[in-house]
Short mmCIF file of C-alpha atoms in Angstrom, two decimals:
data_model
loop_
_atom_site.label_atom_id
_atom_site.label_comp_id
_atom_site.label_asym_id
_atom_site.label_seq_id
_atom_site.Cartn_x
_atom_site.Cartn_y
_atom_site.Cartn_z
CA UNK A 414 -2.04 -18.37 -20.94
CA UNK A 415 1.53 -18.27 -19.71
CA UNK A 416 2.65 -20.88 -17.24
CA UNK A 417 5.17 -22.80 -15.38
CA UNK A 418 8.26 -24.95 -15.42
CA UNK A 419 7.20 -27.41 -18.07
CA UNK A 420 3.47 -27.13 -17.44
CA UNK A 421 1.05 -24.88 -19.26
CA UNK A 422 -2.59 -25.18 -18.26
CA UNK A 423 -4.98 -24.65 -21.12
CA UNK A 424 -8.43 -24.37 -19.63
CA UNK A 425 -11.83 -24.08 -21.24
CA UNK A 426 -15.26 -24.05 -19.67
CA UNK A 427 -17.82 -26.73 -20.40
CA UNK A 428 -21.37 -25.63 -19.58
CA UNK A 429 -19.92 -23.26 -17.01
CA UNK A 430 -19.01 -26.01 -14.56
CA UNK A 431 -16.37 -28.44 -15.74
CA UNK A 432 -12.84 -27.35 -16.54
CA UNK A 433 -10.82 -29.44 -18.95
CA UNK A 434 -7.12 -29.04 -18.31
CA UNK A 435 -4.44 -30.01 -20.79
CA UNK A 436 -0.89 -30.13 -19.49
CA UNK A 437 1.24 -29.14 -22.44
CA UNK A 438 4.78 -27.94 -23.00
CA UNK A 439 5.40 -24.25 -23.49
CA UNK A 440 8.43 -23.33 -25.56
CA UNK A 441 8.55 -19.87 -24.03
CA UNK A 442 9.52 -21.27 -20.64
CA UNK A 443 13.16 -21.66 -19.71
CA UNK A 444 13.68 -25.23 -18.53
CA UNK A 445 15.96 -24.44 -15.62
CA UNK A 446 14.47 -27.38 -13.80
CA UNK A 447 13.64 -30.86 -14.99
CA UNK A 448 11.13 -32.96 -13.13
CA UNK A 449 13.25 -35.41 -11.16
CA UNK A 450 12.87 -39.07 -12.10
CA UNK A 451 13.57 -39.98 -8.50
CA UNK A 452 11.13 -38.19 -6.26
CA UNK A 453 13.24 -38.32 -3.12
CA UNK A 454 12.15 -34.78 -2.33
CA UNK A 455 8.55 -35.96 -1.84
CA UNK A 456 9.47 -37.46 1.53
CA UNK A 457 11.58 -34.43 2.44
CA UNK A 458 8.53 -32.15 2.63
CA UNK A 459 7.31 -32.07 6.25
CA UNK A 460 3.67 -32.52 7.16
CA UNK A 461 1.60 -29.52 8.19
CA UNK A 462 0.13 -29.50 11.72
CA UNK A 463 -2.80 -31.86 12.33
CA UNK A 464 -5.38 -31.08 15.01
CA UNK A 465 -7.86 -33.56 16.44
CA UNK A 466 -10.44 -31.56 18.42
CA UNK A 467 -13.03 -33.24 20.59
CA UNK A 468 -16.73 -32.67 20.00
CA UNK A 469 -16.64 -30.11 22.82
CA UNK A 470 -13.60 -28.34 21.30
CA UNK A 471 -15.35 -28.17 17.93
CA UNK A 472 -18.70 -27.03 19.34
CA UNK A 473 -17.87 -23.54 18.07
CA UNK A 474 -15.50 -24.11 15.12
CA UNK A 475 -14.51 -20.47 14.81
CA UNK A 476 -13.45 -20.25 18.44
CA UNK A 477 -11.34 -23.37 17.91
CA UNK A 478 -9.84 -22.05 14.66
CA UNK A 479 -9.01 -18.74 16.31
CA UNK A 480 -7.28 -20.64 19.10
CA UNK A 481 -5.01 -22.66 16.81
CA UNK A 482 -4.36 -19.87 14.27
CA UNK A 483 -1.24 -18.36 15.94
CA UNK A 484 0.52 -21.73 15.79
CA UNK A 485 -0.89 -23.15 12.56
CA UNK A 486 -0.45 -19.98 10.48
CA UNK A 487 3.33 -20.40 10.72
CA UNK A 488 2.95 -23.36 8.34
CA UNK A 489 0.53 -21.76 5.87
CA UNK A 490 -2.08 -24.45 6.37
CA UNK A 491 -3.24 -27.13 8.77
CA UNK A 492 -5.47 -30.18 8.76
CA UNK A 493 -8.32 -30.82 11.17
CA UNK A 494 -9.57 -34.33 11.88
CA UNK A 495 -12.87 -33.86 13.66
CA UNK A 496 -15.04 -36.39 15.43
CA UNK A 497 -18.07 -34.40 14.25
CA UNK A 498 -20.35 -36.29 11.90
CA UNK A 499 -23.08 -34.82 9.72
CA UNK A 500 -26.62 -35.62 10.81
CA UNK A 501 -27.56 -36.08 7.15
CA UNK A 502 -25.07 -37.43 4.57
CA UNK A 503 -23.85 -34.79 2.12
CA UNK A 504 -24.94 -36.94 -0.81
CA UNK A 505 -28.56 -36.77 0.43
CA UNK A 506 -28.38 -32.97 0.49
CA UNK A 507 -26.49 -32.43 -2.76
CA UNK A 508 -28.29 -35.07 -4.79
CA UNK A 509 -31.81 -34.79 -3.38
CA UNK A 510 -33.18 -34.17 -6.87
CA UNK A 511 -31.11 -36.95 -8.42
CA UNK A 512 -31.88 -39.97 -6.27
CA UNK A 513 -30.61 -42.39 -8.89
CA UNK A 514 -27.06 -41.02 -8.71
CA UNK A 515 -24.55 -42.85 -6.56
CA UNK A 516 -20.92 -43.89 -6.62
CA UNK A 517 -18.69 -46.11 -4.59
CA UNK A 518 -15.33 -44.63 -3.68
CA UNK A 519 -12.30 -46.89 -3.51
CA UNK A 520 -9.69 -45.05 -1.45
CA UNK A 521 -6.01 -45.79 -1.78
CA UNK A 522 -3.08 -43.50 -1.09
CA UNK A 523 -0.68 -42.88 -3.96
CA UNK A 524 2.46 -44.97 -4.01
CA UNK A 525 5.83 -43.49 -4.93
CA UNK A 526 5.61 -44.60 -8.57
CA UNK A 527 2.21 -42.88 -8.82
CA UNK A 528 3.64 -39.64 -7.45
CA UNK A 529 6.28 -40.04 -10.14
CA UNK A 530 3.51 -40.50 -12.69
CA UNK A 531 1.82 -37.23 -11.67
CA UNK A 532 4.93 -35.07 -11.89
CA UNK A 533 6.09 -36.95 -14.98
CA UNK A 534 2.78 -36.18 -16.65
CA UNK A 535 3.22 -32.54 -15.73
CA UNK A 536 6.53 -32.69 -17.58
CA UNK A 537 5.25 -34.50 -20.69
CA UNK A 538 1.85 -32.86 -20.89
CA UNK A 539 0.11 -35.68 -22.78
CA UNK A 540 -2.91 -36.27 -20.53
CA UNK A 541 -6.15 -34.37 -20.08
CA UNK A 542 -8.17 -34.39 -16.87
CA UNK A 543 -11.53 -32.95 -15.84
CA UNK A 544 -12.04 -30.79 -12.76
CA UNK A 545 -15.52 -29.63 -11.71
CA UNK A 546 -14.55 -26.35 -10.09
CA UNK A 547 -16.52 -23.45 -8.57
CA UNK A 548 -19.83 -25.32 -8.73
CA UNK A 549 -22.76 -23.74 -6.89
CA UNK A 550 -23.90 -25.75 -3.90
CA UNK A 551 -23.37 -26.55 -0.25
CA UNK A 552 -24.34 -29.27 2.19
CA UNK A 553 -23.86 -26.97 5.19
CA UNK A 554 -26.28 -24.48 6.70
CA UNK A 555 -25.43 -20.76 6.78
CA UNK A 556 -24.75 -18.62 9.86
CA UNK A 557 -27.14 -15.68 10.48
CA UNK A 558 -24.30 -13.41 11.67
CA UNK A 559 -22.06 -13.96 8.64
CA UNK A 560 -21.02 -10.39 7.75
CA UNK A 561 -18.97 -11.50 4.76
CA UNK A 562 -21.84 -13.55 3.40
CA UNK A 563 -24.21 -10.60 3.80
CA UNK A 564 -22.01 -8.15 1.88
CA UNK A 565 -23.25 -6.85 -1.45
CA UNK A 566 -22.83 -9.09 -4.48
CA UNK A 567 -22.64 -12.82 -4.97
CA UNK A 568 -19.02 -13.92 -4.97
CA UNK A 569 -18.42 -17.62 -5.42
CA UNK A 570 -16.22 -19.06 -2.73
CA UNK A 571 -16.23 -15.81 -0.76
CA UNK A 572 -19.81 -14.88 0.12
CA UNK A 573 -21.10 -18.43 -0.35
CA UNK A 574 -19.45 -21.87 -0.62
CA UNK A 575 -18.54 -23.72 -3.80
CA UNK A 576 -18.13 -27.39 -4.64
CA UNK A 577 -15.10 -29.04 -6.25
CA UNK A 578 -15.40 -32.40 -7.97
CA UNK A 579 -12.12 -33.94 -9.09
CA UNK A 580 -10.72 -37.02 -10.76
CA UNK A 581 -7.26 -38.59 -10.70
CA UNK A 582 -4.66 -35.81 -11.03
CA UNK A 583 -7.20 -32.95 -11.15
CA UNK A 584 -4.95 -30.05 -10.19
CA UNK A 585 -5.44 -26.79 -8.33
CA UNK A 586 -2.48 -24.60 -9.25
CA UNK A 587 -0.39 -22.38 -6.97
CA UNK A 588 -2.39 -19.43 -5.66
CA UNK A 589 -3.33 -17.36 -2.65
CA UNK A 590 -6.94 -16.70 -1.70
CA UNK A 591 -8.62 -13.54 -2.98
CA UNK A 592 -7.72 -10.56 -0.79
CA UNK A 593 -5.52 -12.91 1.27
CA UNK A 594 -8.53 -14.37 3.08
CA UNK A 595 -8.57 -17.56 5.11
CA UNK A 596 -10.15 -20.62 3.51
CA UNK A 597 -11.74 -23.77 4.88
CA UNK A 598 -11.97 -26.87 2.69
CA UNK A 599 -14.05 -29.90 3.61
CA UNK A 600 -13.63 -33.28 1.92
CA UNK A 601 -17.02 -35.00 1.62
CA UNK A 602 -16.12 -38.29 0.01
CA UNK A 603 -13.85 -40.10 -2.41
CA UNK A 604 -10.10 -40.33 -2.90
CA UNK A 605 -7.64 -38.17 -0.91
CA UNK A 606 -6.31 -34.79 -1.98
CA UNK A 607 -2.63 -33.85 -1.81
CA UNK A 608 -1.88 -30.30 -0.64
CA UNK A 609 1.30 -28.20 -0.59
CA UNK A 610 1.43 -24.95 1.37
CA UNK A 611 3.79 -22.01 1.88
CA UNK A 612 3.21 -19.72 4.91
CA UNK A 613 2.16 -16.13 4.37
CA UNK A 614 5.39 -14.72 5.80
CA UNK A 615 7.27 -16.44 2.94
CA UNK A 616 4.99 -15.21 0.13
CA UNK A 617 7.56 -12.70 -1.13
CA UNK A 618 10.19 -15.46 -1.25
CA UNK A 619 7.75 -17.60 -3.24
CA UNK A 620 7.22 -14.74 -5.72
CA UNK A 621 10.98 -14.28 -6.10
CA UNK A 622 11.58 -17.98 -6.84
CA UNK A 623 8.76 -17.98 -9.39
CA UNK A 624 10.18 -14.86 -11.02
CA UNK A 625 13.80 -16.05 -11.09
CA UNK A 626 13.47 -19.79 -11.68
CA UNK A 627 10.06 -20.58 -13.16
CA UNK A 628 9.00 -17.99 -15.72
CA UNK A 629 10.75 -17.09 -18.93
CA UNK A 630 11.86 -13.41 -18.89
CA UNK A 631 9.93 -12.93 -22.13
CA UNK A 632 6.74 -13.84 -20.31
CA UNK A 633 7.50 -11.51 -17.42
CA UNK A 634 8.23 -8.67 -19.84
CA UNK A 635 4.53 -8.61 -20.75
CA UNK A 636 3.31 -8.31 -17.17
CA UNK A 637 5.01 -5.01 -16.35
CA UNK A 638 5.52 -4.11 -12.71
CA UNK A 639 3.03 -6.76 -11.58
CA UNK A 640 5.57 -9.50 -12.34
CA UNK A 641 5.26 -13.13 -11.35
CA UNK A 642 2.55 -12.50 -8.76
CA UNK A 643 0.18 -11.33 -11.50
CA UNK A 644 0.78 -14.51 -13.50
CA UNK A 645 0.28 -16.73 -10.49
CA UNK A 646 -2.96 -14.87 -9.75
CA UNK A 647 -4.37 -16.47 -12.91
CA UNK A 648 -4.26 -19.80 -11.03
CA UNK A 649 -2.66 -21.65 -13.94
CA UNK A 650 0.91 -22.10 -12.67
CA UNK A 651 1.97 -25.48 -11.31
CA UNK A 652 5.53 -26.49 -10.54
CA UNK A 653 7.02 -29.04 -8.12
CA UNK A 654 7.62 -27.75 -4.59
CA UNK A 655 11.19 -29.04 -4.56
CA UNK A 656 12.09 -25.88 -6.49
CA UNK A 657 11.00 -23.93 -3.43
CA UNK A 658 12.90 -26.23 -1.07
CA UNK A 659 16.08 -25.74 -3.06
CA UNK A 660 15.82 -22.00 -2.40
CA UNK A 661 14.98 -22.24 1.30
CA UNK A 662 11.29 -21.42 0.95
CA UNK A 663 9.36 -23.31 3.65
CA UNK A 664 6.87 -25.83 2.25
CA UNK A 665 4.56 -28.25 4.04
CA UNK A 666 2.20 -30.91 2.75
CA UNK A 667 -1.03 -32.60 3.75
CA UNK A 668 -3.01 -35.59 2.53
CA UNK A 669 -6.68 -34.80 3.09
CA UNK A 670 -9.00 -37.76 3.58
CA UNK A 671 -12.80 -37.81 3.44
CA UNK A 672 -14.30 -36.14 6.51
CA UNK A 673 -11.25 -33.93 7.11
CA UNK A 674 -10.78 -30.17 6.87
CA UNK A 675 -7.85 -28.21 5.47
CA UNK A 676 -7.47 -24.60 6.58
CA UNK A 677 -5.30 -22.14 4.64
CA UNK A 678 -4.14 -18.89 6.20
CA UNK A 679 -3.83 -15.33 4.84
CA UNK A 680 -1.41 -14.92 1.92
CA UNK A 681 -0.39 -18.58 2.12
CA UNK A 682 0.37 -19.99 -1.31
CA UNK A 683 -1.06 -23.47 -1.82
CA UNK A 684 -1.53 -26.02 -4.59
CA UNK A 685 -2.24 -29.71 -5.02
CA UNK A 686 -4.09 -32.45 -6.83
CA UNK A 687 -6.66 -35.20 -6.39
CA UNK A 688 -5.62 -38.83 -5.99
CA UNK A 689 -8.84 -39.99 -7.64
CA UNK A 690 -12.53 -39.13 -7.89
CA UNK A 691 -13.70 -36.97 -4.98
CA UNK A 692 -16.05 -34.21 -3.89
CA UNK A 693 -15.36 -31.32 -1.55
CA UNK A 694 -16.58 -27.88 -0.53
CA UNK A 695 -14.70 -24.66 0.15
CA UNK A 696 -15.36 -21.11 1.28
CA UNK A 697 -13.39 -18.10 2.49
CA UNK A 698 -13.69 -16.56 5.94
CA UNK A 699 -11.93 -14.01 8.11
CA UNK A 700 -11.07 -13.13 11.68
CA UNK A 701 -10.21 -9.69 12.99
CA UNK A 702 -6.53 -10.24 12.26
CA UNK A 703 -7.36 -10.54 8.55
CA UNK A 704 -7.86 -6.77 8.25
CA UNK A 705 -4.10 -6.31 8.38
CA UNK A 706 -3.70 -8.79 5.53
CA UNK A 707 -6.64 -7.22 3.70
CA UNK A 708 -4.84 -3.87 3.72
CA UNK A 709 -1.68 -5.51 2.37
CA UNK A 710 -3.77 -7.29 -0.25
CA UNK A 711 -5.29 -4.00 -1.36
CA UNK A 712 -1.79 -2.59 -1.92
CA UNK A 713 -0.81 -5.68 -3.92
CA UNK A 714 -3.96 -5.40 -6.04
CA UNK A 715 -3.22 -1.74 -6.74
CA UNK A 716 0.40 -2.50 -7.61
CA UNK A 717 -0.74 -5.25 -9.98
CA UNK A 718 -3.52 -3.09 -11.47
CA UNK A 719 -6.09 -5.70 -10.45
CA UNK A 720 -9.72 -4.95 -9.70
CA UNK A 721 -10.61 -5.40 -6.04
CA UNK A 722 -13.31 -7.93 -5.18
CA UNK A 723 -14.21 -7.12 -1.59
CA UNK A 724 -15.25 -3.72 -0.15
CA UNK A 725 -12.43 -3.77 2.40
CA UNK A 726 -13.05 -0.29 3.78
CA UNK A 727 -16.78 -0.96 4.20
CA UNK A 728 -16.17 -4.23 6.03
CA UNK A 729 -13.60 -2.62 8.32
CA UNK A 730 -15.86 0.32 9.21
CA UNK A 731 -18.83 -1.96 9.90
CA UNK A 732 -16.74 -4.13 12.20
CA UNK A 733 -15.44 -1.02 13.98
CA UNK A 734 -19.02 0.21 14.51
CA UNK A 735 -20.07 -3.17 15.90
CA UNK A 736 -17.04 -3.12 18.20
CA UNK A 737 -17.82 0.41 19.46
CA UNK A 738 -21.36 -0.66 20.38
CA UNK A 739 -20.17 -3.72 22.26
CA UNK A 740 -20.92 -3.77 25.98
CA UNK A 741 -17.26 -4.70 26.61
CA UNK A 742 -15.87 -1.83 24.54
CA UNK A 743 -13.10 -0.07 26.43
CA UNK A 744 -13.11 -2.67 29.21
CA UNK A 745 -11.83 -5.94 27.82
CA UNK A 746 -11.29 -7.00 24.23
CA UNK A 747 -10.29 -10.18 22.48
CA UNK A 748 -7.23 -10.48 20.25
CA UNK A 749 -9.53 -10.35 17.22
CA UNK A 750 -11.21 -7.16 18.46
CA UNK A 751 -7.82 -5.62 19.15
CA UNK A 752 -6.81 -6.33 15.54
CA UNK A 753 -9.99 -4.66 14.25
CA UNK A 754 -9.38 -1.57 16.36
CA UNK A 755 -5.72 -1.36 15.36
CA UNK A 756 -6.52 -1.79 11.65
CA UNK A 757 -9.25 0.85 11.82
CA UNK A 758 -6.96 3.39 13.52
CA UNK A 759 -4.20 2.69 10.98
CA UNK A 760 -6.67 3.12 8.12
CA UNK A 761 -7.97 6.46 9.45
CA UNK A 762 -4.39 7.68 9.94
CA UNK A 763 -3.54 6.79 6.34
CA UNK A 764 -6.60 8.73 5.11
CA UNK A 765 -5.55 11.76 7.18
CA UNK A 766 -2.10 11.63 5.60
CA UNK A 767 -3.65 11.56 2.13
CA UNK A 768 -5.88 14.54 3.00
CA UNK A 769 -2.89 16.46 4.35
CA UNK A 770 -0.92 15.82 1.17
CA UNK A 771 -3.83 16.91 -1.01
CA UNK A 772 -4.25 20.05 1.06
CA UNK A 773 -0.57 20.91 0.58
CA UNK A 774 -0.43 20.40 -3.18
#
């Protein structure tokens, strides 16, 4: 695998669940940047928005998320601190067949020298950590009207949730969600997670910085027209966000504690690491405004010669049919419904253009 400014993730599966990650040097990478010994830039990264909804506000989470999306999406991600508490502890649900299993989490935020240790280890590449990623399981119930979850095929993290179990410095590398979907990440228990996020409107700037200042040209020469975005899609590239700051790419951070949610928005690059042993759950979701991003994502996939994962056209047409049968159709419509209608019309127009061109060959 080819990777980033001083860090090359070598991953191998263990029984299909645990990923062992070795952070090693890669001689093919131009070292235009050295990991700074003084991490002054850590405090220069602003926090992402934090929302604290009441129980009434969070009664319908998707209504609340749709309300905050216009503001929060400008930052690429946000954190939600909810007063909602599970009626049954997640450990009882996840470990119901393993009653003897338990752990006691000692939570402590990283100090500056420990941040230095993380990025220093990324530079040296001498340590190995375990990350239980994409594990089947959920402690939440499913929604009967989940169109994405009812689509054909079982897609981990998209049509059903997945668990992540991390240890100190377990890393999730820079990436965007498949097909530029939203994601919701819930932290069940254990040590905090550190997140970095770049808003979707700055994704092209992120790609340019990665292409110009992270990857060796020899590596990029093997990716063809797909470029840096294809390499980042492998989810094995990690580099410090100060590189982005130095080139005026907006970056925000979050420290996610147990019981908190982190939401990422369409085409928002994000990365981070665990501050110790923890367990969380994640899944993708979408609102009507995602169909615009889904169309853009389809173009990016085609440009990168990547196989699509979601049946975008099918999902769009089904949503348009549901909208046309709505009792409010043509009278009043929500912002989400307006986005569905607009995306459907744009899609049909693009198909008509293709047919016209084929007819005139």
